[in-house]
PDB file of C-alpha atoms in Angstrom:
ATOM      1  CA  MET A  29      35.204  72.400 -23.900  1.00 48.00           C
ATOM      2  CA  PRO A  30      33.273  70.651 -20.692  1.00 57.00           C
ATOM      3  CA  GLY A  31      32.168  66.868 -21.028  1.00 57.00           C
ATOM      4  CA  SER A  32      34.818  66.140 -24.122  1.00 67.00           C
ATOM      5  CA  ALA A  33      37.643  64.139 -24.300  1.00 82.00           C
ATOM      6  CA  LEU A  34      41.142  65.910 -25.439  1.00 88.00           C
ATOM      7  CA  LEU A  35      43.073  64.292 -28.031  1.00 90.00           C
ATOM      8  CA  ARG A  36      45.667  62.403 -27.100  1.00 93.00           C
ATOM      9  CA  ILE A  37      49.071  62.292 -28.837  1.00 93.00           C
ATOM     10  CA  VAL A  38      52.705  61.470 -29.105  1.00 94.00           C
ATOM     11  CA  VAL A  39      54.944  64.379 -30.892  1.00 92.00           C
ATOM     12  CA  ASP A  40      57.813  63.460 -33.134  1.00 91.00           C
ATOM     13  CA  THR A  41      61.021  64.548 -32.099  1.00 90.00           C
ATOM     14  CA  ASN A  42      61.469  66.289 -35.660  1.00 88.00           C
ATOM     15  CA  VAL A  43      58.037  68.546 -34.885  1.00 87.00           C
ATOM     16  CA  VAL A  44      59.617  69.424 -31.399  1.00 89.00           C
ATOM     17  CA  PHE A  45      62.825  70.521 -33.169  1.00 89.00           C
ATOM     18  CA  GLU A  46      61.287  72.437 -36.124  1.00 87.00           C
ATOM     19  CA  ASP A  47      59.190  74.270 -33.633  1.00 85.00           C
ATOM     20  CA  LEU A  48      62.078  75.609 -31.298  1.00 84.00           C
ATOM     21  CA  THR A  49      64.071  76.393 -34.269  1.00 83.00           C
ATOM     22  CA  LYS A  50      62.006  77.590 -36.940  1.00 82.00           C
ATOM     23  CA  GLN A  51      59.278  80.530 -36.652  1.00 71.00           C
ATOM     24  CA  GLY A  52      55.840  79.670 -37.725  1.00 74.00           C
ATOM     25  CA  GLY A  53      54.448  76.443 -39.531  1.00 77.00           C
ATOM     26  CA  ALA A  54      52.325  73.908 -38.551  1.00 78.00           C
ATOM     27  CA  SER A  55      55.282  72.359 -35.909  1.00 80.00           C
ATOM     28  CA  GLY A  56      54.657  75.978 -33.977  1.00 81.00           C
ATOM     29  CA  LEU A  57      50.627  75.166 -33.878  1.00 86.00           C
ATOM     30  CA  ILE A  58      51.289  71.853 -32.635  1.00 86.00           C
ATOM     31  CA  VAL A  59      53.466  73.052 -29.621  1.00 85.00           C
ATOM     32  CA  ASP A  60      51.393  76.180 -29.188  1.00 88.00           C
ATOM     33  CA  ALA A  61      48.696  73.559 -28.622  1.00 90.00           C
ATOM     34  CA  TRP A  62      50.554  71.483 -26.368  1.00 91.00           C
ATOM     35  CA  LEU A  63      51.427  74.364 -24.124  1.00 90.00           C
ATOM     36  CA  ALA A  64      47.703  75.658 -23.898  1.00 92.00           C
ATOM     37  CA  GLY A  65      46.475  72.370 -22.710  1.00 92.00           C
ATOM     38  CA  LEU A  66      44.585  72.328 -25.840  1.00 92.00           C
ATOM     39  CA  MET A  67      45.251  68.352 -26.007  1.00 92.00           C
ATOM     40  CA  VAL A  68      47.269  65.529 -23.927  1.00 95.00           C
ATOM     41  CA  VAL A  69      50.679  65.138 -25.119  1.00 95.00           C
ATOM     42  CA  CYS A  70      52.071  61.830 -24.130  1.00 96.00           C
ATOM     43  CA  VAL A  71      55.774  61.214 -23.442  1.00 97.00           C
ATOM     44  CA  SER A  72      57.668  58.436 -21.985  1.00 97.00           C
ATOM     45  CA  ASP A  73      60.878  58.912 -20.370  1.00 97.00           C
ATOM     46  CA  ALA A  74      63.020  57.555 -23.259  1.00 95.00           C
ATOM     47  CA  LEU A  75      61.214  60.190 -25.654  1.00 96.00           C
ATOM     48  CA  ALA A  76      62.026  62.953 -23.367  1.00 97.00           C
ATOM     49  CA  TYR A  77      65.366  61.794 -23.310  1.00 96.00           C
ATOM     50  CA  GLU A  78      65.418  61.702 -27.027  1.00 95.00           C
ATOM     51  CA  TYR A  79      64.273  65.227 -27.185  1.00 95.00           C
ATOM     52  CA  ASP A  80      67.095  66.435 -24.876  1.00 96.00           C
ATOM     53  CA  ASP A  81      69.446  64.536 -27.040  1.00 95.00           C
ATOM     54  CA  VAL A  82      68.682  65.541 -30.585  1.00 94.00           C
ATOM     55  CA  LEU A  83      68.344  69.563 -29.406  1.00 94.00           C
ATOM     56  CA  SER A  84      71.609  69.402 -27.518  1.00 95.00           C
ATOM     57  CA  ARG A  85      73.576  67.524 -30.322  1.00 95.00           C
ATOM     58  CA  GLN A  86      71.807  69.813 -33.406  1.00 93.00           C
ATOM     59  CA  LEU A  87      71.861  73.330 -31.709  1.00 93.00           C
ATOM     60  CA  SER A  88      74.828  75.691 -30.927  1.00 93.00           C
ATOM     61  CA  GLU A  89      75.687  75.584 -26.808  1.00 95.00           C
ATOM     62  CA  GLU A  90      74.259  78.915 -26.702  1.00 95.00           C
ATOM     63  CA  ARG A  91      70.861  78.285 -28.859  1.00 93.00           C
ATOM     64  CA  TRP A  92      70.412  75.294 -26.714  1.00 94.00           C
ATOM     65  CA  SER A  93      70.893  77.093 -23.418  1.00 95.00           C
ATOM     66  CA  LYS A  94      68.071  79.573 -24.429  1.00 93.00           C
ATOM     67  CA  LEU A  95      65.686  76.836 -25.350  1.00 92.00           C
ATOM     68  CA  LYS A  96      66.286  74.286 -23.150  1.00 95.00           C
ATOM     69  CA  PRO A  97      63.742  75.777 -20.624  1.00 95.00           C
ATOM     70  CA  VAL A  98      61.441  75.892 -23.362  1.00 92.00           C
ATOM     71  CA  LEU A  99      61.850  72.065 -23.591  1.00 95.00           C
ATOM     72  CA  GLY A 100      61.451  71.564 -19.698  1.00 96.00           C
ATOM     73  CA  GLN A 101      58.067  73.890 -19.849  1.00 95.00           C
ATOM     74  CA  LEU A 102      56.805  71.067 -22.650  1.00 95.00           C
ATOM     75  CA  LEU A 103      57.752  68.378 -20.501  1.00 96.00           C
ATOM     76  CA  ASN A 104      56.345  69.807 -17.503  1.00 96.00           C
ATOM     77  CA  VAL A 105      52.782  69.564 -19.086  1.00 96.00           C
ATOM     78  CA  ALA A 106      53.409  66.545 -20.743  1.00 96.00           C
ATOM     79  CA  GLN A 107      51.521  63.243 -19.505  1.00 96.00           C
ATOM     80  CA  TYR A 108      54.213  60.646 -18.771  1.00 97.00           C
ATOM     81  CA  THR A 109      53.657  57.158 -20.268  1.00 97.00           C
ATOM     82  CA  ASN A 110      55.283  54.107 -18.892  1.00 97.00           C
ATOM     83  CA  ILE A 111      56.066  51.652 -21.117  1.00 94.00           C
ATOM     84  CA  TYR A 112      54.980  48.090 -20.364  1.00 93.00           C
ATOM     85  CA  PHE A 113      55.360  46.659 -23.576  1.00 89.00           C
ATOM     86  CA  SER A 114      57.758  47.590 -26.674  1.00 85.00           C
ATOM     87  CA  TRP A 115      56.762  46.864 -30.396  1.00 75.00           C
ATOM     88  CA  ARG A 116      60.614  47.306 -31.392  1.00 68.00           C
ATOM     89  CA  PRO A 117      59.472  47.983 -34.956  1.00 64.00           C
ATOM     90  CA  THR A 118      63.270  48.363 -36.174  1.00 71.00           C
ATOM     91  CA  SER A 119      62.478  51.708 -37.876  1.00 72.00           C
ATOM     92  CA  PRO A 120      65.803  53.028 -39.820  1.00 73.00           C
ATOM     93  CA  ASP A 121      65.800  55.681 -36.966  1.00 75.00           C
ATOM     94  CA  ALA A 122      65.887  54.445 -34.025  1.00 76.00           C
ATOM     95  CA  GLY A 123      63.932  57.577 -32.214  1.00 77.00           C
ATOM     96  CA  ASP A 124      61.186  56.593 -34.110  1.00 82.00           C
ATOM     97  CA  ASP A 125      60.895  53.596 -32.210  1.00 85.00           C
ATOM     98  CA  LEU A 126      60.458  55.318 -29.326  1.00 89.00           C
ATOM     99  CA  VAL A 127      57.657  57.428 -30.458  1.00 89.00           C
ATOM    100  CA  ILE A 128      55.854  54.008 -31.480  1.00 88.00           C
ATOM    101  CA  ASP A 129      56.446  52.625 -28.197  1.00 91.00           C
ATOM    102  CA  CYS A 130      55.114  55.664 -26.247  1.00 93.00           C
ATOM    103  CA  ALA A 131      52.395  56.040 -28.516  1.00 91.00           C
ATOM    104  CA  MET A 132      51.136  52.328 -28.478  1.00 91.00           C
ATOM    105  CA  ASN A 133      51.123  52.389 -24.460  1.00 94.00           C
ATOM    106  CA  ALA A 134      49.398  55.684 -23.930  1.00 94.00           C
ATOM    107  CA  SER A 135      46.843  54.758 -26.834  1.00 92.00           C
ATOM    108  CA  ALA A 136      47.758  57.965 -28.467  1.00 92.00           C
ATOM    109  CA  ILE A 137      47.890  58.848 -32.053  1.00 89.00           C
ATOM    110  CA  VAL A 138      51.605  60.256 -33.513  1.00 85.00           C
ATOM    111  CA  VAL A 139      51.926  63.598 -34.979  1.00 82.00           C
ATOM    112  CA  THR A 140      55.065  63.791 -37.362  1.00 78.00           C
ATOM    113  CA  SER A 141      56.345  66.306 -39.921  1.00 66.00           C
ATOM    114  CA  ILE A 142      55.479  66.269 -43.724  1.00 52.00           C
ATOM    115  CA  PHE A 143      59.147  66.250 -44.002  1.00 50.00           C
ATOM    116  CA  GLU A 144      59.257  62.643 -42.169  1.00 47.00           C
ATOM    117  CA  ILE A 145      56.425  61.172 -43.991  1.00 46.00           C
ATOM    118  CA  SER A 146      58.276  62.542 -47.412  1.00 47.00           C
ATOM    119  CA  ARG A 147      61.512  60.764 -46.584  1.00 48.00           C
ATOM    120  CA  VAL A 148      59.680  57.693 -45.949  1.00 49.00           C
ATOM    121  CA  GLN A 149      57.609  57.658 -48.945  1.00 45.00           C
ATOM    122  CA  LYS A 150      60.729  58.270 -51.370  1.00 47.00           C
ATOM    123  CA  SER A 151      62.601  55.558 -49.614  1.00 53.00           C
ATOM    124  CA  ARG A 152      59.820  53.072 -50.119  1.00 49.00           C
ATOM    125  CA  TRP A 153      59.683  54.031 -53.790  1.00 46.00           C
ATOM    126  CA  GLY A 154      63.326  54.086 -54.278  1.00 51.00           C
ATOM    127  CA  CYS A 155      63.857  57.747 -54.716  1.00 43.00           C
TER     128      CYS A 155
END
């Protein structure tokens, strides 16, 4: 698409996790578009460490050793963003603060999963 600006996004950790651990679905489409360069994915150093930390803790050692190079590939094509200002929104999940800080500093939008949105909505309604 000559002359058009690519969408700038920050991908939440749960989307990366879902793509690397499940077949198909919307998360897979987002990560496929990331690898194809169809959008600019912004990542801070802290967020990259968050991806690594969550995946290494949640996956078996064998599975993590197979998926670590894929995460490396994703990070190689990401645009690194310096964090000049931190909003510290105090969300229930400290990892979400990293996503918000990255998005605000990169002037990007956040991509999260429906599961995450549902969890937040339920907590707001006291479910």
